[in-house]
mmCIF file of C-alpha atoms in Angstrom:
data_model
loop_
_atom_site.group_PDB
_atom_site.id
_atom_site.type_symbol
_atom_site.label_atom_id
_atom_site.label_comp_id
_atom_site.label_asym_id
_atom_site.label_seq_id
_atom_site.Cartn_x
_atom_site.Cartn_y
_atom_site.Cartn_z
ATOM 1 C CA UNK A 444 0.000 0.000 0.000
ATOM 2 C CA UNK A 445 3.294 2.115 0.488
ATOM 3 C CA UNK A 446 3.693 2.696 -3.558
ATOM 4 C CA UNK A 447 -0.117 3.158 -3.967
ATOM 5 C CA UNK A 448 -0.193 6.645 -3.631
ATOM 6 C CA UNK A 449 3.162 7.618 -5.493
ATOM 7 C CA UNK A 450 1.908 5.496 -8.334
ATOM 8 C CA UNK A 451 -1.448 6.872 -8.575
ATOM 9 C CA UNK A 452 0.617 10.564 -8.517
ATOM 10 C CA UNK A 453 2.677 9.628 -11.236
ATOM 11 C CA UNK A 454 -0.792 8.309 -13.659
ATOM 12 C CA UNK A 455 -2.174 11.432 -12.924
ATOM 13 C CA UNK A 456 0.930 13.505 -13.728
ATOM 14 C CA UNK A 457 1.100 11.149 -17.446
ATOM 15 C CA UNK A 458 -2.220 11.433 -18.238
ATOM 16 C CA UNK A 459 -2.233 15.492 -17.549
ATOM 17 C CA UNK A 460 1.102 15.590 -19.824
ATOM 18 C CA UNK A 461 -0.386 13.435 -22.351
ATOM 19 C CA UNK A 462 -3.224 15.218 -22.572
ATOM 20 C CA UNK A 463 -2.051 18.498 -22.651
ATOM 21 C CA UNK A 464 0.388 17.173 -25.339
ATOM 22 C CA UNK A 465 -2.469 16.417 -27.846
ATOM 23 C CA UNK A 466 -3.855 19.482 -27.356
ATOM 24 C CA UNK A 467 -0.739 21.419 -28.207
ATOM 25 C CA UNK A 468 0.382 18.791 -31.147
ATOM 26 C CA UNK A 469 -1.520 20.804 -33.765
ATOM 27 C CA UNK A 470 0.462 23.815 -32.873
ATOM 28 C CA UNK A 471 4.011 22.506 -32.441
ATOM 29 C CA UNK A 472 3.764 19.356 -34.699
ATOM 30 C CA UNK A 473 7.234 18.470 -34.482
ATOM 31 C CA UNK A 474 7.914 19.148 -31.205
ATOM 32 C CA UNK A 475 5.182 17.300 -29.888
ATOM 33 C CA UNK A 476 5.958 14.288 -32.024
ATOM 34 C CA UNK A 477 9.379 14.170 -30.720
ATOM 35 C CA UNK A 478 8.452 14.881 -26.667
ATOM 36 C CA UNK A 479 5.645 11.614 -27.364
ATOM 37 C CA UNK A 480 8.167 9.514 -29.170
ATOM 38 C CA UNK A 481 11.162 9.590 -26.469
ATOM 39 C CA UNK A 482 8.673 9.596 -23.343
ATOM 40 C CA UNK A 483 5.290 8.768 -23.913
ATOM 41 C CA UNK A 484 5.806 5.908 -26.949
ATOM 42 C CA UNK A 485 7.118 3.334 -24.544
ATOM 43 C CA UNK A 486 3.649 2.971 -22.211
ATOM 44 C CA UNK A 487 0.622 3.786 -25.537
ATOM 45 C CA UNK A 488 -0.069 2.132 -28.678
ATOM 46 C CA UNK A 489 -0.687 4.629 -30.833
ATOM 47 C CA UNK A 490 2.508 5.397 -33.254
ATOM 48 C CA UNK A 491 2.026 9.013 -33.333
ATOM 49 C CA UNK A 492 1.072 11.707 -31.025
ATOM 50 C CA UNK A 493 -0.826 12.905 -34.482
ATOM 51 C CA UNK A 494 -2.963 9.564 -34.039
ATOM 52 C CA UNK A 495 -4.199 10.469 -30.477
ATOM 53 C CA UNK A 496 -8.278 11.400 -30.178
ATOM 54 C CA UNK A 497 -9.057 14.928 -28.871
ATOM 55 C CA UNK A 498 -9.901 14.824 -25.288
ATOM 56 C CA UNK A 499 -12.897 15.105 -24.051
ATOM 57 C CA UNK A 500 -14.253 17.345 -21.132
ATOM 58 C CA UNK A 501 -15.534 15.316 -18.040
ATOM 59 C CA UNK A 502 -17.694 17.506 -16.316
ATOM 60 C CA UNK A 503 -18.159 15.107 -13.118
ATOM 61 C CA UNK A 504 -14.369 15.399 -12.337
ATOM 62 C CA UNK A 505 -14.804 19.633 -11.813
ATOM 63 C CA UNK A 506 -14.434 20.334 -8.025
ATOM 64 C CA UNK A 507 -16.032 23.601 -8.041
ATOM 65 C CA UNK A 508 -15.303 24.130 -4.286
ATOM 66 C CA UNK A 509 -11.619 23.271 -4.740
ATOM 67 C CA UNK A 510 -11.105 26.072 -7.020
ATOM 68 C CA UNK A 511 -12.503 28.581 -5.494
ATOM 69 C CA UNK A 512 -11.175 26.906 -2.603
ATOM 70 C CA UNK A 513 -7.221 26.995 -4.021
ATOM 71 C CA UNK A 514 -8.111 30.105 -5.804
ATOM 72 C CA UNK A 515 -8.606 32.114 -1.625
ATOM 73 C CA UNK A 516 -5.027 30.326 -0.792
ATOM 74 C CA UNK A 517 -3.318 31.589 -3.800
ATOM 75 C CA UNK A 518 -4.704 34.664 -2.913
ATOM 76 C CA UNK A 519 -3.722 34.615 0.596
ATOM 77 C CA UNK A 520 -0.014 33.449 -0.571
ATOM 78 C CA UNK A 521 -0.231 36.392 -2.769
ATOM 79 C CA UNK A 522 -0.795 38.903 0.193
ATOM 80 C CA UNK A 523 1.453 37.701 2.688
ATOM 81 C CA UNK A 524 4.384 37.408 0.450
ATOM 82 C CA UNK A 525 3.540 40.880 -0.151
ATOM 83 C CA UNK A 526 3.421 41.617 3.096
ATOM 84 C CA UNK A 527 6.755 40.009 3.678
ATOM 85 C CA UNK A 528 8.234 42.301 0.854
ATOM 86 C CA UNK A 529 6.702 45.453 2.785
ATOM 87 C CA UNK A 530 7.908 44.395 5.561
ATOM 88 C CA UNK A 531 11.124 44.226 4.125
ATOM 89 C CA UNK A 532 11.612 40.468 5.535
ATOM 90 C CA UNK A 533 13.044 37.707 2.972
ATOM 91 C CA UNK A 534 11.364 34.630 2.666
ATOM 92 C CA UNK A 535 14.010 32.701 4.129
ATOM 93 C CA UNK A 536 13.583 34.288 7.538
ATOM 94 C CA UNK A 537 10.878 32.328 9.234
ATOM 95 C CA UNK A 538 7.823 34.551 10.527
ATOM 96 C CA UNK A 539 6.396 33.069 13.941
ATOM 97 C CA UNK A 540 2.868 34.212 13.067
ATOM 98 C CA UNK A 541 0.339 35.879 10.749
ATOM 99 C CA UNK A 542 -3.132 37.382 11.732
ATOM 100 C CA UNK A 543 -5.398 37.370 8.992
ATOM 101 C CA UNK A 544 -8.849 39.201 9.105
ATOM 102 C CA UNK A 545 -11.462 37.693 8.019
ATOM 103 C CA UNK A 546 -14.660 35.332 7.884
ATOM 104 C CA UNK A 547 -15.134 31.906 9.519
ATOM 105 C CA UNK A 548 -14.928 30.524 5.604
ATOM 106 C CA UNK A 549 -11.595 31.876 4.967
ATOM 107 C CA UNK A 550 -10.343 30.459 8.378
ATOM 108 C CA UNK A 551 -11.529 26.940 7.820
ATOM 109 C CA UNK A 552 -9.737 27.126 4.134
ATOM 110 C CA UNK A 553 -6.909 28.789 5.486
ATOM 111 C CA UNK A 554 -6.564 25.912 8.709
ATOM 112 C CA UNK A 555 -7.068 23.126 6.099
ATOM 113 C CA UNK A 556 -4.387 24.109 3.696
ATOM 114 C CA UNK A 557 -2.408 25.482 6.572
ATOM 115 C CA UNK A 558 0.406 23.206 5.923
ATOM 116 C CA UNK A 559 0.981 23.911 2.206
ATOM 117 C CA UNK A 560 0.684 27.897 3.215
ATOM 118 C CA UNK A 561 3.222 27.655 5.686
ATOM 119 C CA UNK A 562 5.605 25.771 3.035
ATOM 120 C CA UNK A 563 5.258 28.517 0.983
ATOM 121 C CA UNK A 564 5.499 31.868 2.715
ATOM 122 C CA UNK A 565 7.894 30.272 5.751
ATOM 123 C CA UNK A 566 4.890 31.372 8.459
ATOM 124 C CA UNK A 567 5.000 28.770 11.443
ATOM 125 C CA UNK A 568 1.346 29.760 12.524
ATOM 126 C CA UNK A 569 -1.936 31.659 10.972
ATOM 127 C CA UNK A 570 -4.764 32.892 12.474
ATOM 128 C CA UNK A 571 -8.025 34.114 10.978
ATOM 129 C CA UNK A 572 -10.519 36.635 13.094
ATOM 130 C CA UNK A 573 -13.003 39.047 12.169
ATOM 131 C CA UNK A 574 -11.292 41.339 14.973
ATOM 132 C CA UNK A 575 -8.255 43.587 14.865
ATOM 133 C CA UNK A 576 -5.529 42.285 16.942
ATOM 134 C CA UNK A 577 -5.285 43.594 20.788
ATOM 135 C CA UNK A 578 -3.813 46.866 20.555
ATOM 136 C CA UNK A 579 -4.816 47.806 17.160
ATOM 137 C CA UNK A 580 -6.891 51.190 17.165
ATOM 138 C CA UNK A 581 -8.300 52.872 14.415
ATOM 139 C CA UNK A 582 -7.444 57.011 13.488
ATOM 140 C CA UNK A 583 -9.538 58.810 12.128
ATOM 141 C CA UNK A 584 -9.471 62.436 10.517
ATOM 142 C CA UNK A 585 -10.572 65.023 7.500
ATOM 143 C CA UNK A 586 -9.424 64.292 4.135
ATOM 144 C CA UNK A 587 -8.902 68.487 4.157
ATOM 145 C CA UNK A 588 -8.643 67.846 0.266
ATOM 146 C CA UNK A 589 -11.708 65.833 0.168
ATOM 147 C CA UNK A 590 -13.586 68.171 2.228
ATOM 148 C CA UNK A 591 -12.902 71.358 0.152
ATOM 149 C CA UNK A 592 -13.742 69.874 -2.698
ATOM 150 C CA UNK A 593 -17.017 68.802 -1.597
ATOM 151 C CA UNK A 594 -18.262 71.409 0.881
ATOM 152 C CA UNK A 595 -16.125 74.606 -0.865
ATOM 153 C CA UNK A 596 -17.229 77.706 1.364
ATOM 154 C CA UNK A 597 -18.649 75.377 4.104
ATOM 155 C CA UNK A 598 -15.058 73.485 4.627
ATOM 156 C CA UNK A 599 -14.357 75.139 7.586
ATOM 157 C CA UNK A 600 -17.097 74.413 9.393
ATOM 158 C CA UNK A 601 -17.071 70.776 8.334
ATOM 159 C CA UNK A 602 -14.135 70.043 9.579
ATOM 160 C CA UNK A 603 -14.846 71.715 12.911
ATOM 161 C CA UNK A 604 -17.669 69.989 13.209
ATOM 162 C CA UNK A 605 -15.281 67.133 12.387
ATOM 163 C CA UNK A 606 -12.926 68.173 15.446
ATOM 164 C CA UNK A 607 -15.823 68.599 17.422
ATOM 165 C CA UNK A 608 -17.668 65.481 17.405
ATOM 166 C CA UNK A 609 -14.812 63.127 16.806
ATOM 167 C CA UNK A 610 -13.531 61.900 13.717
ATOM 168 C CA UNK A 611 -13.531 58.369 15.223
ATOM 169 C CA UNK A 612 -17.297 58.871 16.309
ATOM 170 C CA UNK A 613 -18.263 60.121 13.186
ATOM 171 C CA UNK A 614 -16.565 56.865 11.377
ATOM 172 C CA UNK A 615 -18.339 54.760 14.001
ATOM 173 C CA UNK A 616 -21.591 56.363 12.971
ATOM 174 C CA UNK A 617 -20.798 55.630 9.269
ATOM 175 C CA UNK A 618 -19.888 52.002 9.638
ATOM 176 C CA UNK A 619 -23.659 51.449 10.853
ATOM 177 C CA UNK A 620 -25.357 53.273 8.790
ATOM 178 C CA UNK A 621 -23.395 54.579 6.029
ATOM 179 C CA UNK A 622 -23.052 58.284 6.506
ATOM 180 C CA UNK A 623 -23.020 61.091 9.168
ATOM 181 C CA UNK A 624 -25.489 64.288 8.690
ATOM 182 C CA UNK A 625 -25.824 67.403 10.705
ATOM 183 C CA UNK A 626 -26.655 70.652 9.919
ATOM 184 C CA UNK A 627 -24.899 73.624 9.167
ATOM 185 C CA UNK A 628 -25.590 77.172 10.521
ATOM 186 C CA UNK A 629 -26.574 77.892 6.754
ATOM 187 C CA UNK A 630 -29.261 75.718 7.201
ATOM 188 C CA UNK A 631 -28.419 72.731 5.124
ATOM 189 C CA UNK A 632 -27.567 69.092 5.369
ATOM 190 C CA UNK A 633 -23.788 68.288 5.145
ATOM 191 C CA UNK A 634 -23.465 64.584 4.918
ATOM 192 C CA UNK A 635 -20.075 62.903 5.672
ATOM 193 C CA UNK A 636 -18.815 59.469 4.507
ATOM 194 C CA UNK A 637 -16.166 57.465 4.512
ATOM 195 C CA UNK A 638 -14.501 58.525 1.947
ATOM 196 C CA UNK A 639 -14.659 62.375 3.542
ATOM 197 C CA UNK A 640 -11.928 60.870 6.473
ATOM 198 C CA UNK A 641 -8.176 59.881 6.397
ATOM 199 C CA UNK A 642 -8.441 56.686 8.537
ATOM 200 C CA UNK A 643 -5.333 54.875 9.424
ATOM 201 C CA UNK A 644 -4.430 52.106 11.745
ATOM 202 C CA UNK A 645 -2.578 52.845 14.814
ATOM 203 C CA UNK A 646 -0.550 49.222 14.993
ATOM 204 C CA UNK A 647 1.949 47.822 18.114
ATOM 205 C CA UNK A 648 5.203 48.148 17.954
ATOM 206 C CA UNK A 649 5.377 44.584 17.926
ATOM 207 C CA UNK A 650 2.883 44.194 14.619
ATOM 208 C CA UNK A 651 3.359 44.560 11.018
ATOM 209 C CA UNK A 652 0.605 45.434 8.783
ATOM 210 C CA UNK A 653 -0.137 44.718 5.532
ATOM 211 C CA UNK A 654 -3.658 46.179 4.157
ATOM 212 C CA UNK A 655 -3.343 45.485 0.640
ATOM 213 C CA UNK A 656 -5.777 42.620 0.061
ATOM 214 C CA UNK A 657 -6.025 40.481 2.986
ATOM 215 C CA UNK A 658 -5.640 42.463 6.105
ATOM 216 C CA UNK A 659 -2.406 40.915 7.394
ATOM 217 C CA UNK A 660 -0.836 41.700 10.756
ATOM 218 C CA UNK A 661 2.696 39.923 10.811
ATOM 219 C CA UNK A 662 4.397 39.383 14.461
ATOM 220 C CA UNK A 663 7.803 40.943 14.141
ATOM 221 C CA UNK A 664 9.421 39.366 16.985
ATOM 222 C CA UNK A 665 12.338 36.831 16.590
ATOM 223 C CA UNK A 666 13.609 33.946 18.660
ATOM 224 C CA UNK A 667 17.359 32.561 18.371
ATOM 225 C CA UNK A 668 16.104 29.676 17.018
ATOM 226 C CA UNK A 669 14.044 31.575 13.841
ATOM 227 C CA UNK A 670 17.666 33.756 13.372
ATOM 228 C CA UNK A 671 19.467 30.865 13.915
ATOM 229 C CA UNK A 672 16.855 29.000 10.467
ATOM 230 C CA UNK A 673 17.392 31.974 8.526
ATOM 231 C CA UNK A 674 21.376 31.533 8.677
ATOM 232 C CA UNK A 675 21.270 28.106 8.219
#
């Protein structure tokens, strides 16, 4: 039972080569003909890659929820190698662990191709949560550029109003229910959204993030033993 799975491995990698072969044959005739003839010949009957039916499509063997699946862990790989880059942090140089926000789908994809992950972006341990990290805050305040172009004459008293209240309260408001509205001494409604704030992350010392994507928060802290993998 030991060989089992190394030889089913292997048919799969043939028939994926031969396949894609036949498909390509029409294109690069010769090339084809000569790949077939030194490797493929030995184990088919045909004489010629030339001879070989066009494959056919089998629908049943289409794992929708494995690509989509593979398709969120490419895209996680994606971030946090970015993230590494940013963080100006090679890939050799092992990372102890990787906070990833998001939903409780992402986190059981993420836990069940944990291993593979971790083989590729050198990350030890990941965890999803819909939370930021302890310690993470969020900063608000006016987009002055944003506001002036929207309110013109009224900017000043926007952004007052702005100072006033609480850029953070304000944002707060807008994450219920999509805007903040208040009158001005004018008379009319000024509505604020998102958009109308600069909003930043205020991050730990001991935190890295990376909000392209994925929001990634990288810990930064290494032990001997990590240095001591990177020299190796």
């Amino acid at each position: 039972m030991e060989g089992r799975p190394k030889e089913n491995t292997l048919q799969i990698i043939h028939s994926t080569i031969l396949e894609l072969l036949t498909l390509l044959a029409p294109f690069i005739q010769f090339t084809a003909e000569k790949i077939y003839l030194d490797v493929f010949k030995q184990f088919s009957k045909p004489e010629s890659i030339h001879l070989f039916s066009w494959p056919e499509i089998n629908e049943k063997l289409i794992d929708e929820k494995l690509e989509s699946d593979l398709k969120a862990v490419e895209t996680v790989i994606s971030d946090l190698m970015a993230g590494r880059e940013k963080m100006q942090r090679g890939v050799k140089w092992p990372i102890s662990k990787a906070i990833i926000i998001g939903d409780e789908t992402l986190a059981g994809i993420i836990e069940t191709y944990s291993e593979l992950i971790s083989n590729q972006t050198n990350i030890f341990e990941f965890a999803v949560q819909k939370d930021e990290p302890k310690g993470v805050n969020t900063v608000a305040k006016a987009d002055y550029n944003k506001i002036n172009a929207k309110f013109g004459r009224n900017s000043a008293e926007v952004i007052a109003k702005i100072v006033q209240v609480s850029a953070e309260s304000i944002l707060a408001k807008i994450q219920k229910i999509g805007k903040y509205e208040f009158k001005l001494s004018n008379g009319e409604n000024a509505e604020i959204i998102k958009e109308d704030l600069a909003i930043q992350k205020a991050v730990p010392a001991e935190l890295f993030m990376h909000g392209a994507g994925n929001i990634i928060y990288f810990e930064k802290p290494e032990t001997k033993e990590m240095l001591a993998s990177g020299f190796a």
